[in-house]
Amino acid sequence: MDPQYLPLVYDRLNAVCFGGRLRPALIRIHPWILSKDSPGARLAGAWDAEGWSVGLDRALLDHPDLLFGVLLHEMVHQDCWQQDRITGHGPLFIAAAAKAAASLGVQPPTPGTAEMWPEPVPRQLLKEI
Ligand SMILES: [Zn+2]
């Protein structure tokens, strides 16, 4: 996927899943993203409130279906941050992700699946955006 389309995908997901309420964020492509919580662990994506940006692993550009799921996941983190400066995969994340899932017709997360949600990324996600 050409990264120039990422802002369009972000805008479309923002409109469909979040009613357009997310404040536009930068999308940054990184060669890798390391976890701040688990030293040495590599992440597919990360919401960065300080930089008001969503970071995505460059490898996702070759896997658009996974990329859309990771982007959506990080946008849910952004939504939680905008609502209440909440991080993590607790009740607010699950509620926000469930709303996004409902607007796309995909499975909502549970406390046990929130960290990896939406995984596997349903193919219909690609058709909806
Ligand atoms: Zn997460």
JSON list of C-alpha atoms and ligand atoms in Angstrom, two decimals:
[
{"chain": "A", "resi": 1, "resn": "MET", "atom": "CA", "xyz": [0.00, 0.00, 0.00]},
{"chain": "A", "resi": 2, "resn": "ASP", "atom": "CA", "xyz": [1.24, 3.46, -0.86]},
{"chain": "A", "resi": 3, "resn": "PRO", "atom": "CA", "xyz": [1.58, 5.39, 2.42]},
{"chain": "A", "resi": 4, "resn": "GLN", "atom": "CA", "xyz": [0.13, 8.49, 0.79]},
{"chain": "A", "resi": 5, "resn": "TYR", "atom": "CA", "xyz": [-3.30, 6.86, 1.13]},
{"chain": "A", "resi": 6, "resn": "LEU", "atom": "CA", "xyz": [-3.02, 6.42, 4.90]},
{"chain": "A", "resi": 7, "resn": "PRO", "atom": "CA", "xyz": [-4.51, 9.83, 5.79]},
{"chain": "A", "resi": 8, "resn": "LEU", "atom": "CA", "xyz": [-7.52, 8.97, 3.60]},
{"chain": "A", "resi": 9, "resn": "VAL", "atom": "CA", "xyz": [-7.97, 5.64, 5.38]},
{"chain": "A", "resi": 10, "resn": "TYR", "atom": "CA", "xyz": [-7.63, 7.42, 8.73]},
{"chain": "A", "resi": 11, "resn": "ASP", "atom": "CA", "xyz": [-10.27, 9.99, 7.72]},
{"chain": "A", "resi": 12, "resn": "ARG", "atom": "CA", "xyz": [-12.65, 7.28, 6.51]},
{"chain": "A", "resi": 13, "resn": "LEU", "atom": "CA", "xyz": [-12.27, 5.21, 9.68]},
{"chain": "A", "resi": 14, "resn": "ASN", "atom": "CA", "xyz": [-12.70, 8.38, 11.72]},
{"chain": "A", "resi": 15, "resn": "ALA", "atom": "CA", "xyz": [-15.96, 9.14, 9.91]},
{"chain": "A", "resi": 16, "resn": "VAL", "atom": "CA", "xyz": [-17.37, 5.59, 9.96]},
{"chain": "A", "resi": 17, "resn": "CYS", "atom": "CA", "xyz": [-16.23, 4.41, 13.41]},
{"chain": "A", "resi": 18, "resn": "PHE", "atom": "CA", "xyz": [-15.86, 7.56, 15.48]},
{"chain": "A", "resi": 19, "resn": "GLY", "atom": "CA", "xyz": [-18.37, 9.98, 13.99]},
{"chain": "A", "resi": 20, "resn": "GLY", "atom": "CA", "xyz": [-15.46, 12.18, 12.89]},
{"chain": "A", "resi": 21, "resn": "ARG", "atom": "CA", "xyz": [-14.70, 13.18, 16.49]},
{"chain": "A", "resi": 22, "resn": "LEU", "atom": "CA", "xyz": [-11.03, 12.21, 16.47]},
{"chain": "A", "resi": 23, "resn": "ARG", "atom": "CA", "xyz": [-8.77, 15.23, 16.14]},
{"chain": "A", "resi": 24, "resn": "PRO", "atom": "CA", "xyz": [-6.67, 14.66, 13.02]},
{"chain": "A", "resi": 25, "resn": "ALA", "atom": "CA", "xyz": [-3.44, 12.89, 13.90]},
{"chain": "A", "resi": 26, "resn": "LEU", "atom": "CA", "xyz": [-0.20, 12.38, 12.04]},
{"chain": "A", "resi": 27, "resn": "ILE", "atom": "CA", "xyz": [0.46, 8.90, 10.75]},
{"chain": "A", "resi": 28, "resn": "ARG", "atom": "CA", "xyz": [4.11, 7.96, 11.04]},
{"chain": "A", "resi": 29, "resn": "ILE", "atom": "CA", "xyz": [5.68, 4.93, 9.42]},
{"chain": "A", "resi": 30, "resn": "HIS", "atom": "CA", "xyz": [8.53, 3.47, 11.44]},
{"chain": "A", "resi": 31, "resn": "PRO", "atom": "CA", "xyz": [11.11, 0.81, 10.57]},
{"chain": "A", "resi": 32, "resn": "TRP", "atom": "CA", "xyz": [10.17, -0.67, 13.96]},
{"chain": "A", "resi": 33, "resn": "ILE", "atom": "CA", "xyz": [8.36, 0.36, 17.13]},
{"chain": "A", "resi": 34, "resn": "LEU", "atom": "CA", "xyz": [9.61, -0.86, 20.47]},
{"chain": "A", "resi": 35, "resn": "SER", "atom": "CA", "xyz": [7.32, -1.22, 23.46]},
{"chain": "A", "resi": 36, "resn": "LYS", "atom": "CA", "xyz": [7.89, 1.16, 26.35]},
{"chain": "A", "resi": 37, "resn": "ASP", "atom": "CA", "xyz": [6.31, -1.35, 28.72]},
{"chain": "A", "resi": 38, "resn": "SER", "atom": "CA", "xyz": [8.00, -4.57, 27.60]},
{"chain": "A", "resi": 39, "resn": "PRO", "atom": "CA", "xyz": [11.67, -3.97, 26.79]},
{"chain": "A", "resi": 40, "resn": "GLY", "atom": "CA", "xyz": [12.65, -5.58, 23.51]},
{"chain": "A", "resi": 41, "resn": "ALA", "atom": "CA", "xyz": [9.10, -6.22, 22.40]},
{"chain": "A", "resi": 42, "resn": "ARG", "atom": "CA", "xyz": [8.23, -4.96, 18.94]},
{"chain": "A", "resi": 43, "resn": "LEU", "atom": "CA", "xyz": [4.81, -3.41, 18.32]},
{"chain": "A", "resi": 44, "resn": "ALA", "atom": "CA", "xyz": [2.76, -3.27, 15.12]},
{"chain": "A", "resi": 45, "resn": "GLY", "atom": "CA", "xyz": [1.49, 0.17, 16.03]},
{"chain": "A", "resi": 46, "resn": "ALA", "atom": "CA", "xyz": [1.35, 2.75, 18.78]},
{"chain": "A", "resi": 47, "resn": "TRP", "atom": "CA", "xyz": [-0.71, 5.78, 19.72]},
{"chain": "A", "resi": 48, "resn": "ASP", "atom": "CA", "xyz": [1.52, 8.68, 20.76]},
{"chain": "A", "resi": 49, "resn": "ALA", "atom": "CA", "xyz": [-0.45, 11.36, 22.60]},
{"chain": "A", "resi": 50, "resn": "GLU", "atom": "CA", "xyz": [2.63, 13.58, 23.00]},
{"chain": "A", "resi": 51, "resn": "GLY", "atom": "CA", "xyz": [3.28, 13.67, 19.27]},
{"chain": "A", "resi": 52, "resn": "TRP", "atom": "CA", "xyz": [-0.44, 13.38, 18.46]},
{"chain": "A", "resi": 53, "resn": "SER", "atom": "CA", "xyz": [0.37, 10.63, 16.02]},
{"chain": "A", "resi": 54, "resn": "VAL", "atom": "CA", "xyz": [-0.26, 7.02, 15.19]},
{"chain": "A", "resi": 55, "resn": "GLY", "atom": "CA", "xyz": [2.89, 5.03, 14.54]},
{"chain": "A", "resi": 56, "resn": "LEU", "atom": "CA", "xyz": [2.72, 2.03, 12.25]},
{"chain": "A", "resi": 57, "resn": "ASP", "atom": "CA", "xyz": [5.38, -0.57, 11.53]},
{"chain": "A", "resi": 58, "resn": "ARG", "atom": "CA", "xyz": [6.60, -0.21, 7.95]},
{"chain": "A", "resi": 59, "resn": "ALA", "atom": "CA", "xyz": [6.10, -3.95, 7.36]},
{"chain": "A", "resi": 60, "resn": "LEU", "atom": "CA", "xyz": [2.34, -3.38, 7.53]},
{"chain": "A", "resi": 61, "resn": "LEU", "atom": "CA", "xyz": [2.43, -1.54, 4.20]},
{"chain": "A", "resi": 62, "resn": "ASP", "atom": "CA", "xyz": [2.77, -4.95, 2.55]},
{"chain": "A", "resi": 63, "resn": "HIS", "atom": "CA", "xyz": [-0.27, -6.25, 4.47]},
{"chain": "A", "resi": 64, "resn": "PRO", "atom": "CA", "xyz": [-3.09, -3.73, 4.08]},
{"chain": "A", "resi": 65, "resn": "ASP", "atom": "CA", "xyz": [-5.66, -5.90, 5.86]},
{"chain": "A", "resi": 66, "resn": "LEU", "atom": "CA", "xyz": [-3.48, -6.05, 8.95]},
{"chain": "A", "resi": 67, "resn": "LEU", "atom": "CA", "xyz": [-2.60, -2.39, 8.61]},
{"chain": "A", "resi": 68, "resn": "PHE", "atom": "CA", "xyz": [-6.27, -1.34, 8.72]},
{"chain": "A", "resi": 69, "resn": "GLY", "atom": "CA", "xyz": [-6.82, -3.39, 11.86]},
{"chain": "A", "resi": 70, "resn": "VAL", "atom": "CA", "xyz": [-3.76, -1.95, 13.60]},
{"chain": "A", "resi": 71, "resn": "LEU", "atom": "CA", "xyz": [-4.71, 1.57, 12.56]},
{"chain": "A", "resi": 72, "resn": "LEU", "atom": "CA", "xyz": [-8.24, 1.06, 13.90]},
{"chain": "A", "resi": 73, "resn": "HIS", "atom": "CA", "xyz": [-6.85, -0.32, 17.18]},
{"chain": "A", "resi": 74, "resn": "GLU", "atom": "CA", "xyz": [-4.60, 2.70, 17.63]},
{"chain": "A", "resi": 75, "resn": "MET", "atom": "CA", "xyz": [-7.45, 5.06, 16.74]},
{"chain": "A", "resi": 76, "resn": "VAL", "atom": "CA", "xyz": [-9.44, 3.48, 19.58]},
{"chain": "A", "resi": 77, "resn": "HIS", "atom": "CA", "xyz": [-6.51, 4.35, 21.86]},
{"chain": "A", "resi": 78, "resn": "GLN", "atom": "CA", "xyz": [-6.67, 7.90, 20.52]},
{"chain": "A", "resi": 79, "resn": "ASP", "atom": "CA", "xyz": [-10.42, 7.98, 21.20]},
{"chain": "A", "resi": 80, "resn": "CYS", "atom": "CA", "xyz": [-9.84, 6.86, 24.81]},
{"chain": "A", "resi": 81, "resn": "TRP", "atom": "CA", "xyz": [-7.13, 9.46, 25.22]},
{"chain": "A", "resi": 82, "resn": "GLN", "atom": "CA", "xyz": [-9.37, 12.22, 23.86]},
{"chain": "A", "resi": 83, "resn": "GLN", "atom": "CA", "xyz": [-12.24, 11.14, 26.10]},
{"chain": "A", "resi": 84, "resn": "ASP", "atom": "CA", "xyz": [-10.42, 10.76, 29.38]},
{"chain": "A", "resi": 85, "resn": "ARG", "atom": "CA", "xyz": [-6.64, 10.55, 28.89]},
{"chain": "A", "resi": 86, "resn": "ILE", "atom": "CA", "xyz": [-6.97, 6.82, 29.39]},
{"chain": "A", "resi": 87, "resn": "THR", "atom": "CA", "xyz": [-4.36, 4.38, 28.08]},
{"chain": "A", "resi": 88, "resn": "GLY", "atom": "CA", "xyz": [-4.37, 0.60, 28.03]},
{"chain": "A", "resi": 89, "resn": "HIS", "atom": "CA", "xyz": [-7.01, -1.98, 27.20]},
{"chain": "A", "resi": 90, "resn": "GLY", "atom": "CA", "xyz": [-9.45, -1.56, 30.09]},
{"chain": "A", "resi": 91, "resn": "PRO", "atom": "CA", "xyz": [-13.20, -0.94, 30.15]},
{"chain": "A", "resi": 92, "resn": "LEU", "atom": "CA", "xyz": [-13.09, 2.36, 28.22]},
{"chain": "A", "resi": 93, "resn": "PHE", "atom": "CA", "xyz": [-11.00, 0.80, 25.45]},
{"chain": "A", "resi": 94, "resn": "ILE", "atom": "CA", "xyz": [-13.36, -2.17, 25.24]},
{"chain": "A", "resi": 95, "resn": "ALA", "atom": "CA", "xyz": [-16.42, 0.10, 25.11]},
{"chain": "A", "resi": 96, "resn": "ALA", "atom": "CA", "xyz": [-14.90, 2.38, 22.46]},
{"chain": "A", "resi": 97, "resn": "ALA", "atom": "CA", "xyz": [-13.72, -0.58, 20.40]},
{"chain": "A", "resi": 98, "resn": "ALA", "atom": "CA", "xyz": [-17.15, -2.21, 20.67]},
{"chain": "A", "resi": 99, "resn": "LYS", "atom": "CA", "xyz": [-18.75, 0.93, 19.20]},
{"chain": "A", "resi": 100, "resn": "ALA", "atom": "CA", "xyz": [-16.23, 0.98, 16.35]},
{"chain": "A", "resi": 101, "resn": "ALA", "atom": "CA", "xyz": [-16.77, -2.75, 15.79]},
{"chain": "A", "resi": 102, "resn": "ALA", "atom": "CA", "xyz": [-20.54, -2.27, 15.64]},
{"chain": "A", "resi": 103, "resn": "SER", "atom": "CA", "xyz": [-20.22, 0.40, 12.96]},
{"chain": "A", "resi": 104, "resn": "LEU", "atom": "CA", "xyz": [-18.15, -2.00, 10.84]},
{"chain": "A", "resi": 105, "resn": "GLY", "atom": "CA", "xyz": [-20.02, -5.19, 11.71]},
{"chain": "A", "resi": 106, "resn": "VAL", "atom": "CA", "xyz": [-16.95, -6.88, 13.17]},
{"chain": "A", "resi": 107, "resn": "GLN", "atom": "CA", "xyz": [-16.46, -8.77, 16.43]},
{"chain": "A", "resi": 108, "resn": "PRO", "atom": "CA", "xyz": [-16.08, -6.53, 19.49]},
{"chain": "A", "resi": 109, "resn": "PRO", "atom": "CA", "xyz": [-13.19, -7.17, 21.87]},
{"chain": "A", "resi": 110, "resn": "THR", "atom": "CA", "xyz": [-13.41, -8.89, 25.24]},
{"chain": "A", "resi": 111, "resn": "PRO", "atom": "CA", "xyz": [-11.08, -8.28, 28.18]},
{"chain": "A", "resi": 112, "resn": "GLY", "atom": "CA", "xyz": [-9.08, -11.28, 26.95]},
{"chain": "A", "resi": 113, "resn": "THR", "atom": "CA", "xyz": [-8.82, -10.15, 23.32]},
{"chain": "A", "resi": 114, "resn": "ALA", "atom": "CA", "xyz": [-8.64, -6.34, 23.62]},
{"chain": "A", "resi": 115, "resn": "GLU", "atom": "CA", "xyz": [-4.86, -6.15, 23.34]},
{"chain": "A", "resi": 116, "resn": "MET", "atom": "CA", "xyz": [-4.90, -7.93, 19.98]},
{"chain": "A", "resi": 117, "resn": "TRP", "atom": "CA", "xyz": [-8.27, -6.64, 18.73]},
{"chain": "A", "resi": 118, "resn": "PRO", "atom": "CA", "xyz": [-9.24, -6.79, 15.88]},
{"chain": "A", "resi": 119, "resn": "GLU", "atom": "CA", "xyz": [-7.45, -10.08, 15.32]},
{"chain": "A", "resi": 120, "resn": "PRO", "atom": "CA", "xyz": [-7.87, -11.72, 12.96]},
{"chain": "A", "resi": 121, "resn": "VAL", "atom": "CA", "xyz": [-8.81, -8.69, 10.93]},
{"chain": "A", "resi": 122, "resn": "PRO", "atom": "CA", "xyz": [-12.07, -9.49, 9.22]},
{"chain": "A", "resi": 123, "resn": "ARG", "atom": "CA", "xyz": [-11.94, -9.17, 5.47]},
{"chain": "A", "resi": 124, "resn": "GLN", "atom": "CA", "xyz": [-15.10, -7.06, 5.42]},
{"chain": "A", "resi": 125, "resn": "LEU", "atom": "CA", "xyz": [-13.11, -4.30, 7.05]},
{"chain": "A", "resi": 126, "resn": "LEU", "atom": "CA", "xyz": [-11.46, -3.77, 3.69]},
{"chain": "A", "resi": 127, "resn": "LYS", "atom": "CA", "xyz": [-14.78, -3.43, 1.91]},
{"chain": "A", "resi": 128, "resn": "GLU", "atom": "CA", "xyz": [-16.22, -0.99, 4.42]},
{"chain": "A", "resi": 129, "resn": "ILE", "atom": "CA", "xyz": [-13.57, 1.65, 4.01]},
{"chain": "B", "resi": 1, "resn": "ZN", "atom": "ZN", "xyz": [-3.52, -1.41, 22.27]}
]
